[in-house]
Amino acid sequence: MAAHLDDDTAKELEQVRGLPPTPPYSEGAETEDDDSTCESFPLPPPSTVPKKVLDIDKNTPDGHVARDPRLIRLTGAHPLNVEAPLSALFNEGFLTSPELFYVRNHGPVPQVRNEEVPDWEFSVEGLVEKPITISLRQLIADYEQATYPITLVCAGNRRKEQNQVRKSKGFSWGAAGVSTALFTGVAMSEVIRRARPLRKARYVCMEGADKLPNGFYGTSVKLNWVMDPNRGIMLAYKMNGEMLRPDHGKPLRAVVPGQIGGRSVKWLKKLILTDAPSDNWYHIWDNRVLPTMVSPEESANKPEWWRDERYAIYELNVNSATVYPAHEEQVCTVNGPQVYQAKGYAYGGGGRRITRVEVTLDKGRSWRLANITYAEDQYRDSDATLYGGRMDMQWRETCFCWCFWSLDIPVADLENANDIFVRAMDESMSVQPRDMYWSVLGMMNNPWFRVTISHEGNFLRFEHPTQPALQPGGWMERVKKAGGNLSNGFWGEKIDGEEEASPVGEEAQEIKMTKDGLEKVLTIDDLRKHDGSEEPWFVVKGEVYDGKPFLKEHPGGAQSIISAAGLDSTDEFMAIHSETAKAMMSKYHVGTLDDASKMILSQGEIQSDHSSEKREIFLQSRSWTKAVLQEKKTISWDTRLFTYELEHENQVLGLPIGQHLMVRLRDPVTREAIIRSYTPISDPKMKGRLELLVKIYFDTKAGIGGKMTKAMEALPIGHFVDFKGPIGKFEYLGGGRCSINGRARSVKSFCMICAGSGVTPIFQVLRAVMQDKNDPTRCVVLDGNRLVEDILCREELDAFAAEHADRCQLVHTLTQAPKDWQGLRGRISSELLREHLVNDGETLVLICGPEALEKSIHTALGEQGWQDSDLLFF
């Protein structure tokens, strides 16, 4: 759509930027002898505001946000990370509608009602003489407004290509992590100027309102960039003439042209001037290109890589992609058109103009110059007011937007080629590299964009490198499956005379979980026939496994297998199971899901039932249910008591005594699931809440701490956490009656051995016995710890021992006891076990603690004649 200006304004418009009169012709730029005038500039494409909350979003924290169903989800249901289908994005033209504009969210979208928008406030603070707080109402009334087009690009654009070569720590963006819109707002420099920056201020740190596991999202840019009018950094409240939509930062966001999208903070609340880059978690641990030789393992073990500001990404690099021919497009070579027009996009960074786009059909031996359309230039000389902001671009030398390229190629030339490559160059003579630069986060991927050509009878079939997210397809996937080495410098093709070699840069040998020679392809209907308890099948990484052999002896109990029946359990399986368990899986491999079935499963997991009728029980075995972090209490320097609010005040947890639940958080950067099993210490009869006692494993000089516990520690109050269960092979039924893997057993006594946070399942069983006055079961508790403060639930344990001395014997032992310690000293030794345990055939030993403890106890009891059937490890 174009905006036609009145005659007076049109007379003032000149053709914008002169380029040398060399082929090919570039629209939006005049030649030296061209005195024509530009009479129009692009306006946004037709847009329809989504009215309906999609089913996939209803049971997430974003249940208030309506979205377009065409968007391709890259990280499942939540949080939202999406791109449009590449062709649909390109077909909208230079400007992108808000509903197809890419989205990168790290967590829940803040809910801001329309009536709250004018009073939205943000602060300017830090190294300033005059800290100020400004409302959106004031921002609009007191400052000059501007409107101009800006392209935003996610640093992960085209990341799936890197993930095909070697898995990075990021999720799989295709080539549509880029979009352009008209943003209306105020120059950030004008706001900061009123706060009077101090001379030593060098950076502007920005913070949003989105609550995340590691605090609020924040990052920084240099102050001199913000104050440079050529950089165009702004505070925007409109997008394509309408209020920002929730996913795009409603009601206020920063927009930083020419830099990665991660610097354009949404839901803006703070501008903080500092003398150093941001210390925000997301600034340090995200948006970096580490040296290519740094492996994921090394990056995890050496935080100094992430704290080196040299590796932080700011300005975009030069990049391009082919849109047409589209993926899987076919061209007939008989009685068809003689010329095919290839088309695509290109963009640069830091305000630099794309000066050429080149195409090769012979792998770079010769190149053809493509035509370029600079739609951004059509806005430059207009001094009109658009959407309440002045289009004041005439004086500015910088380029903030993508451009579109095209090239007419004879079909006969395509018939003689095997691929089409495109590369772009900017005005600094930076050109896209031939080869990929792999890095841990998979960001800034910009090698030549390759589309392959398959010759199939009278047709040419085209393949793009990849398809986004879990969507199958692309020549890289095909080459990799065929055993090609994608990092051999020749796009996985075998070169004449080349010896077979192990792929350079591939991941460390992955444990094989599939059965040799098994090529059986299964459909979603095949899988659904085995979604019950009799013959449960489950899916891991697209492969189908028979869970029936695990039902009796699985450490997590039969229910954990049954709960996974008919579902994609990749997250849970990969997060929890050991290398040994993974190596066993080939025995139970029954086939591979076809691509259509994989797509069905990838549309989202089973959602928790949130019907209007309130559920009595919170936990569900086949779906994750969300609870809200209500309180975080410090028990000791490394122990926290987390209290979560259930769905309603009368709801009970629904966890049998002795069983566990799974907790799921997602890594804020990679979106990979972090899943661990815990036993709550809250009373099973408690309504409306659950309580978890958790020991936090912090980073130390000796190594990296616990991923899950650190994430739980950083989680802000009010954040959602996913729970699922119950799981576990043991259940205490009361009166000495137990169920172990579904088999009944009666005991007269328990010997409970624990250490550290391993006390929590022990505590659940002990409390159930002690609270039942009619339960005759005797309990001996051996609790080993390092320091006094490491003894968890001590007050409750001591109370049980004091009040029920006839049924409860409690022994504390410390390895680093203080001088005034009255209990035992040292570890739980073989002698201590022999002193307190009676092997009478009617005692069950319950054990929970660190792996080293469990192994030493197992060995010691075995030497004392205990049978494994009398030992239960949680």
XYZ file of N, CA and C in Angstrom, residues 490-656:
501
model
N 32.481 -27.726 2.098
C 31.809 -27.906 0.806
C 30.342 -28.284 1.012
N 29.752 -27.754 2.084
C 28.332 -27.915 2.361
C 27.902 -29.381 2.470
N 28.833 -30.207 2.949
C 28.536 -31.612 3.172
C 28.695 -32.489 1.948
N 29.035 -31.883 0.813
C 29.226 -32.691 -0.401
C 30.593 -33.362 -0.362
N 30.649 -34.581 -0.853
C 31.915 -35.307 -0.891
C 32.690 -34.865 -2.124
N 33.900 -34.430 -1.901
C 34.737 -33.945 -2.983
C 35.549 -35.105 -3.545
N 35.769 -35.095 -4.861
C 36.534 -36.162 -5.503
C 37.874 -36.351 -4.807
N 38.180 -37.584 -4.474
C 39.444 -37.900 -3.832
C 39.438 -37.712 -2.328
N 38.358 -37.183 -1.800
C 38.289 -36.940 -0.352
C 38.074 -38.255 0.387
N 38.846 -38.454 1.431
C 38.679 -39.645 2.258
C 37.564 -39.414 3.255
N 36.906 -40.506 3.622
C 35.868 -40.390 4.645
C 36.516 -39.959 5.954
N 35.953 -38.987 6.574
C 36.521 -38.483 7.827
C 35.411 -38.121 8.783
N 35.749 -38.115 10.051
C 34.767 -37.704 11.057
C 34.488 -36.225 10.881
N 33.235 -35.811 10.997
C 32.897 -34.400 10.827
C 33.672 -33.507 11.787
N 34.271 -32.455 11.237
C 34.991 -31.503 12.059
C 34.001 -30.633 12.800
N 34.226 -30.474 14.081
C 33.357 -29.591 14.850
C 32.062 -30.222 15.299
N 31.867 -31.510 15.038
C 30.643 -32.146 15.486
C 30.661 -32.313 17.002
N 29.517 -32.547 17.549
C 29.405 -32.737 18.990
C 30.144 -33.999 19.422
N 30.493 -34.030 20.674
C 31.050 -35.245 21.238
C 30.069 -36.382 20.983
N 30.604 -37.569 20.846
C 29.788 -38.713 20.458
C 28.510 -38.802 21.291
N 27.395 -38.741 20.608
C 26.113 -38.812 21.296
C 25.747 -40.273 21.515
N 25.177 -40.539 22.655
C 24.816 -41.914 22.978
C 23.723 -42.391 22.041
N 23.943 -43.533 21.445
C 22.990 -44.086 20.477
C 21.819 -44.706 21.223
N 20.614 -44.263 20.883
C 19.407 -44.749 21.563
C 18.490 -45.507 20.610
N 18.941 -45.740 19.382
C 18.100 -46.417 18.396
C 18.665 -47.792 18.063
N 17.813 -48.650 17.557
C 18.182 -50.029 17.257
C 18.739 -50.118 15.836
N 19.888 -50.736 15.692
C 20.500 -50.893 14.378
C 19.576 -51.662 13.439
N 19.450 -51.153 12.229
C 18.678 -51.855 11.207
C 17.177 -51.665 11.285
N 16.685 -51.024 12.341
C 15.238 -50.823 12.474
C 14.830 -49.589 11.675
N 14.023 -49.779 10.660
C 13.597 -48.681 9.798
C 12.076 -48.556 9.755
N 11.424 -49.049 10.783
C 9.961 -49.015 10.819
C 9.475 -47.593 11.080
N 8.586 -47.121 10.220
C 8.015 -45.785 10.354
C 6.622 -45.903 10.952
N 6.373 -45.138 12.013
C 5.103 -45.198 12.723
C 4.339 -43.901 12.548
N 3.019 -43.997 12.616
C 2.160 -42.824 12.505
C 1.633 -42.423 13.874
N 0.994 -41.292 13.920
C 0.400 -40.839 15.174
C -0.687 -41.808 15.632
N -1.361 -42.451 14.680
C -2.391 -43.438 15.045
C -1.768 -44.653 15.717
N -0.599 -45.078 15.222
C 0.113 -46.190 15.870
C 0.444 -45.832 17.320
N 0.912 -44.616 17.516
C 1.280 -44.182 18.852
C 0.071 -44.120 19.768
N -1.050 -43.610 19.262
C -2.249 -43.452 20.084
C -2.822 -44.797 20.537
N -2.522 -45.868 19.822
C -2.985 -47.191 20.228
C -2.259 -47.682 21.476
N -1.191 -46.993 21.845
C -0.376 -47.427 22.985
C -0.234 -46.284 23.992
N -1.334 -45.569 24.240
C -1.278 -44.453 25.182
C -1.925 -44.793 26.526
N -2.077 -46.095 26.783
C -2.666 -46.536 28.049
C -1.642 -47.201 28.938
N -2.101 -47.851 29.981
C -1.216 -48.421 30.997
C -0.740 -49.834 30.661
N -1.395 -50.494 29.694
C -1.030 -51.890 29.408
C 0.265 -51.979 28.607
N 0.340 -51.246 27.511
C 1.521 -51.257 26.644
C 1.898 -49.815 26.300
N 2.433 -49.086 27.254
C 2.700 -47.658 27.016
C 3.902 -47.419 26.109
N 3.678 -46.671 25.032
C 4.757 -46.202 24.170
C 4.956 -44.714 24.424
N 6.206 -44.271 24.313
C 6.481 -42.844 24.461
C 7.534 -42.434 23.438
N 7.685 -41.118 23.246
C 8.531 -40.586 22.181
C 9.657 -39.748 22.772
N 10.877 -39.992 22.290
C 12.037 -39.179 22.625
C 12.749 -38.828 21.326
N 12.860 -37.550 21.045
C 13.533 -37.063 19.838
C 13.003 -37.716 18.568
N 11.704 -37.890 18.515
C 11.077 -38.430 17.315
C 11.102 -39.938 17.203
N 11.772 -40.609 18.148
C 11.848 -42.072 18.146
C 10.859 -42.615 19.178
N 10.263 -43.776 18.848
C 9.218 -44.355 19.697
C 9.798 -45.532 20.479
N 9.472 -45.576 21.789
C 9.999 -46.617 22.669
C 8.862 -47.309 23.414
N 9.052 -48.594 23.682
C 8.083 -49.401 24.419
C 8.426 -49.332 25.903
N 7.506 -48.780 26.691
C 7.764 -48.618 28.114
C 7.330 -49.795 28.961
N 6.700 -50.805 28.362
C 6.174 -51.917 29.150
C 7.250 -52.627 29.973
N 8.449 -52.900 29.409
C 9.472 -53.600 30.211
C 9.917 -52.832 31.451
N 9.644 -51.512 31.499
C 10.081 -50.711 32.643
C 9.057 -50.671 33.774
N 7.847 -51.135 33.518
C 6.762 -50.896 34.462
C 7.052 -51.434 35.852
N 7.739 -52.568 35.950
C 7.949 -53.176 37.261
C 9.143 -52.611 37.999
N 10.212 -52.297 37.278
C 11.454 -51.965 37.965
C 11.930 -50.539 37.749
N 11.154 -49.702 37.086
C 11.629 -48.343 36.828
C 11.831 -47.590 38.141
N 12.985 -46.922 38.325
C 13.252 -46.220 39.588
C 12.209 -45.164 39.921
N 11.597 -44.584 38.901
C 10.576 -43.572 39.138
C 9.193 -44.140 39.313
N 9.083 -45.455 39.289
C 7.779 -46.094 39.450
C 7.043 -46.219 38.130
N 6.088 -47.112 38.107
C 5.332 -47.373 36.881
C 4.574 -46.146 36.407
N 4.114 -45.329 37.359
C 3.286 -44.195 36.973
C 4.034 -43.227 36.074
N 5.336 -43.087 36.268
C 6.095 -42.157 35.434
C 6.109 -42.608 33.982
N 6.062 -43.930 33.763
C 5.992 -44.455 32.391
C 4.585 -44.292 31.841
N 3.608 -44.666 32.633
C 2.210 -44.570 32.186
C 1.846 -43.125 31.852
N 2.342 -42.206 32.649
C 2.033 -40.793 32.425
C 2.596 -40.280 31.116
N 3.648 -40.925 30.619
C 4.274 -40.485 29.372
C 3.689 -41.175 28.148
N 2.787 -42.133 28.353
C 2.272 -42.943 27.243
C 1.613 -42.073 26.177
N 2.034 -42.275 24.935
C 1.446 -41.552 23.812
C 1.909 -40.127 23.672
N 2.924 -39.715 24.462
C 3.354 -38.321 24.466
C 4.821 -38.189 24.048
N 5.182 -36.970 23.657
C 6.591 -36.645 23.440
C 7.207 -36.322 24.792
N 8.104 -37.169 25.255
C 8.700 -37.024 26.588
C 10.161 -36.611 26.506
N 10.546 -35.974 25.411
C 11.950 -35.630 25.196
C 12.500 -34.786 26.329
N 11.789 -33.723 26.691
C 12.291 -32.830 27.739
C 12.544 -33.582 29.034
N 11.524 -34.322 29.497
C 11.636 -35.023 30.765
C 12.736 -36.074 30.724
N 12.766 -36.851 29.635
C 13.730 -37.951 29.554
C 15.158 -37.430 29.520
N 15.434 -36.461 28.640
C 16.802 -35.986 28.470
C 17.285 -35.215 29.695
N 16.365 -34.579 30.404
C 16.772 -33.773 31.557
C 17.074 -34.627 32.781
N 16.446 -35.777 32.893
C 16.515 -36.552 34.133
C 17.418 -37.767 34.028
N 17.453 -38.433 32.890
C 18.082 -39.752 32.819
C 19.590 -39.688 32.598
N 20.266 -40.683 33.129
C 21.719 -40.780 33.059
C 22.152 -41.314 31.701
N 23.468 -41.228 31.461
C 24.015 -41.779 30.222
C 23.780 -43.285 30.153
N 23.844 -43.935 31.297
C 23.602 -45.390 31.334
C 22.187 -45.711 30.883
N 21.223 -44.939 31.409
C 19.830 -45.173 31.037
C 19.620 -44.931 29.544
N 20.255 -43.901 29.007
C 20.111 -43.605 27.577
C 20.684 -44.735 26.726
N 21.802 -45.304 27.187
C 22.436 -46.382 26.420
C 21.563 -47.632 26.375
N 20.666 -47.795 27.345
C 19.779 -48.971 27.378
C 18.627 -48.867 26.369
N 18.358 -47.660 25.900
C 17.109 -47.429 25.187
C 17.006 -48.137 23.845
N 18.134 -48.449 23.222
C 18.062 -49.104 21.912
C 17.326 -50.437 21.984
N 17.358 -51.109 23.162
C 16.663 -52.399 23.310
C 15.154 -52.235 23.175
N 14.652 -51.056 23.503
C 13.201 -50.857 23.572
C 12.684 -49.974 22.440
N 13.553 -49.718 21.463
C 13.201 -48.881 20.317
C 12.269 -49.666 19.385
N 11.125 -49.077 19.048
C 10.158 -49.785 18.189
C 9.957 -49.116 16.843
N 10.471 -47.906 16.642
C 10.309 -47.278 15.342
C 10.473 -45.765 15.411
N 10.275 -45.140 14.254
C 10.440 -43.693 14.106
C 9.121 -43.073 13.672
N 8.734 -41.987 14.325
C 7.519 -41.282 13.910
C 7.726 -40.628 12.557
N 6.701 -40.667 11.712
C 6.804 -39.961 10.438
C 6.743 -38.452 10.691
N 7.122 -37.681 9.672
C 7.242 -36.226 9.838
C 5.914 -35.585 10.215
N 4.830 -36.061 9.627
C 3.514 -35.473 9.927
C 3.170 -35.675 11.404
N 3.490 -36.858 11.927
C 3.191 -37.139 13.332
C 4.073 -36.308 14.265
N 5.325 -36.103 13.867
C 6.198 -35.245 14.667
C 5.631 -33.842 14.750
N 5.112 -33.368 13.648
C 4.529 -32.027 13.640
C 3.329 -31.946 14.580
N 2.499 -32.995 14.579
C 1.326 -33.007 15.464
C 1.770 -32.925 16.917
N 2.789 -33.714 17.278
C 3.274 -33.689 18.657
C 3.935 -32.358 18.998
N 4.568 -31.721 17.997
C 5.280 -30.474 18.262
C 4.357 -29.292 18.467
N 3.070 -29.459 18.182
C 2.137 -28.344 18.322
C 1.913 -27.968 19.775
N 2.378 -28.798 20.669
C 2.244 -28.449 22.094
C 1.860 -29.654 22.914
N 2.293 -29.630 24.146
C 2.012 -30.722 25.053
C 0.560 -30.683 25.509
N 0.136 -31.741 26.143
C -1.202 -31.749 26.735
C -1.267 -30.653 27.786
N -2.284 -29.840 27.693
C -2.416 -28.727 28.630
C -3.237 -29.130 29.848
N -2.913 -28.495 30.937
C -3.666 -28.730 32.159
C -5.128 -28.361 31.959
N -5.989 -29.122 32.551
C -7.427 -28.896 32.424
C -7.829 -27.680 33.249
N -8.173 -26.597 32.548
C -8.592 -25.382 33.240
C -10.038 -25.073 32.894
N -10.892 -26.040 32.984
C -12.305 -25.818 32.726
C -12.880 -24.964 33.842
N -14.089 -24.503 33.656
C -14.710 -23.630 34.642
C -14.887 -24.337 35.988
N -14.973 -25.656 35.971
C -15.119 -26.401 37.218
C -13.760 -26.537 37.902
N -13.682 -26.143 39.140
C -12.424 -26.183 39.866
C -12.030 -27.613 40.195
N -10.782 -27.941 39.881
C -10.300 -29.288 40.172
C -9.940 -29.412 41.649
N -10.270 -30.545 42.224
C -9.979 -30.777 43.644
C -8.506 -31.043 43.864
N -7.873 -31.742 42.899
C -6.475 -32.150 43.028
C -5.617 -31.378 42.031
N -4.510 -30.844 42.502
C -3.629 -30.012 41.678
C -2.805 -30.832 40.687
N -2.092 -31.831 41.174
C -1.166 -32.573 40.319
C -1.906 -33.397 39.270
N -1.329 -33.419 38.066
C -1.837 -34.267 36.988
C -0.664 -35.036 36.402
N -0.862 -36.307 36.178
C 0.250 -37.161 35.790
C 0.641 -37.009 34.325
N -0.290 -36.524 33.478
C 0.009 -36.452 32.042
C 0.127 -35.019 31.519
N 0.067 -34.063 32.385
C 0.228 -32.675 31.925
C 0.840 -31.840 33.031
N 1.530 -30.799 32.614
C 2.138 -29.864 33.556
C 1.078 -28.880 34.039
N 1.102 -28.583 35.322
C 0.176 -27.627 35.921
C 0.978 -26.515 36.572
N 0.507 -25.295 36.437
C 1.258 -24.138 36.899
C 0.812 -23.695 38.288
N 1.797 -23.392 39.112
C 1.563 -22.761 40.414
C 2.404 -21.495 40.479
N 2.008 -20.576 41.323
C 2.674 -19.279 41.402
C 3.548 -19.211 42.648
N 4.799 -18.764 42.447
C 5.690 -18.581 43.601
C 5.139 -17.461 44.482
N 4.773 -17.818 45.710
C 4.117 -16.874 46.617
C 5.082 -16.299 47.649
N 6.032 -17.125 48.098
C 6.941 -16.687 49.160
C 8.253 -17.445 49.059
N 9.334 -16.766 49.419
C 10.660 -17.380 49.425
C 11.306 -17.040 50.773
N 11.511 -18.047 51.611
C 12.025 -17.831 52.960
C 13.431 -18.411 53.069
N 14.348 -17.622 53.608
C 15.722 -18.079 53.792
C 15.833 -18.880 55.086
N 16.210 -20.149 54.952
C 16.399 -21.021 56.117
C 17.847 -20.953 56.583
N 18.768 -20.964 55.634
C 20.190 -20.787 55.922
C 20.814 -20.155 54.685
N 22.124 -19.958 54.696
C 22.773 -19.268 53.580
C 22.542 -19.979 52.246
N 22.321 -21.294 52.263
C 22.149 -22.012 51.004
C 20.864 -22.839 50.961
N 19.904 -22.540 51.819
C 18.652 -23.309 51.847
C 17.469 -22.353 51.851
N 16.484 -22.662 50.997
C 15.304 -21.817 50.893
C 14.047 -22.670 51.037
N 13.022 -22.053 51.610
C 11.699 -22.663 51.658
C 10.822 -21.888 50.675
N 10.446 -22.550 49.586
C 9.612 -21.935 48.557
C 8.147 -22.321 48.790
N 7.284 -21.344 48.798
C 5.848 -21.592 48.927
C 5.161 -21.203 47.628
N 4.387 -22.127 47.075
C 3.699 -21.907 45.802
C 2.183 -21.922 46.024
N 1.509 -21.038 45.355
C 0.053 -20.949 45.438
C -0.569 -21.831 44.356
N -1.460 -22.731 44.765
C -2.129 -23.618 43.820
C -3.245 -22.859 43.104
N -4.064 -23.572 42.343
C -5.046 -22.905 41.479
C -6.186 -22.269 42.261
N -6.533 -22.825 43.415
C -7.539 -22.185 44.265
C -7.305 -22.628 45.698
N -7.881 -21.923 46.635
C -7.559 -22.083 48.043
C -8.009 -23.402 48.645
N -8.932 -24.094 47.988
C -9.423 -25.378 48.518
C -8.793 -26.584 47.830
N -7.843 -26.339 46.963
C -7.229 -27.428 46.205
C -6.128 -28.098 47.022
N -6.071 -29.431 46.959
C -4.988 -30.168 47.614
C -3.980 -30.603 46.563
N -2.763 -30.858 47.010
C -1.690 -31.200 46.083
C -1.942 -32.531 45.387
N -2.335 -33.547 46.143
C -2.593 -34.851 45.541
C -1.355 -35.699 45.382
N -0.439 -35.622 46.364
C 0.800 -36.391 46.300
C 0.798 -37.454 47.391
N 0.805 -38.743 47.014
C 0.839 -39.814 48.022
C 2.118 -39.743 48.861
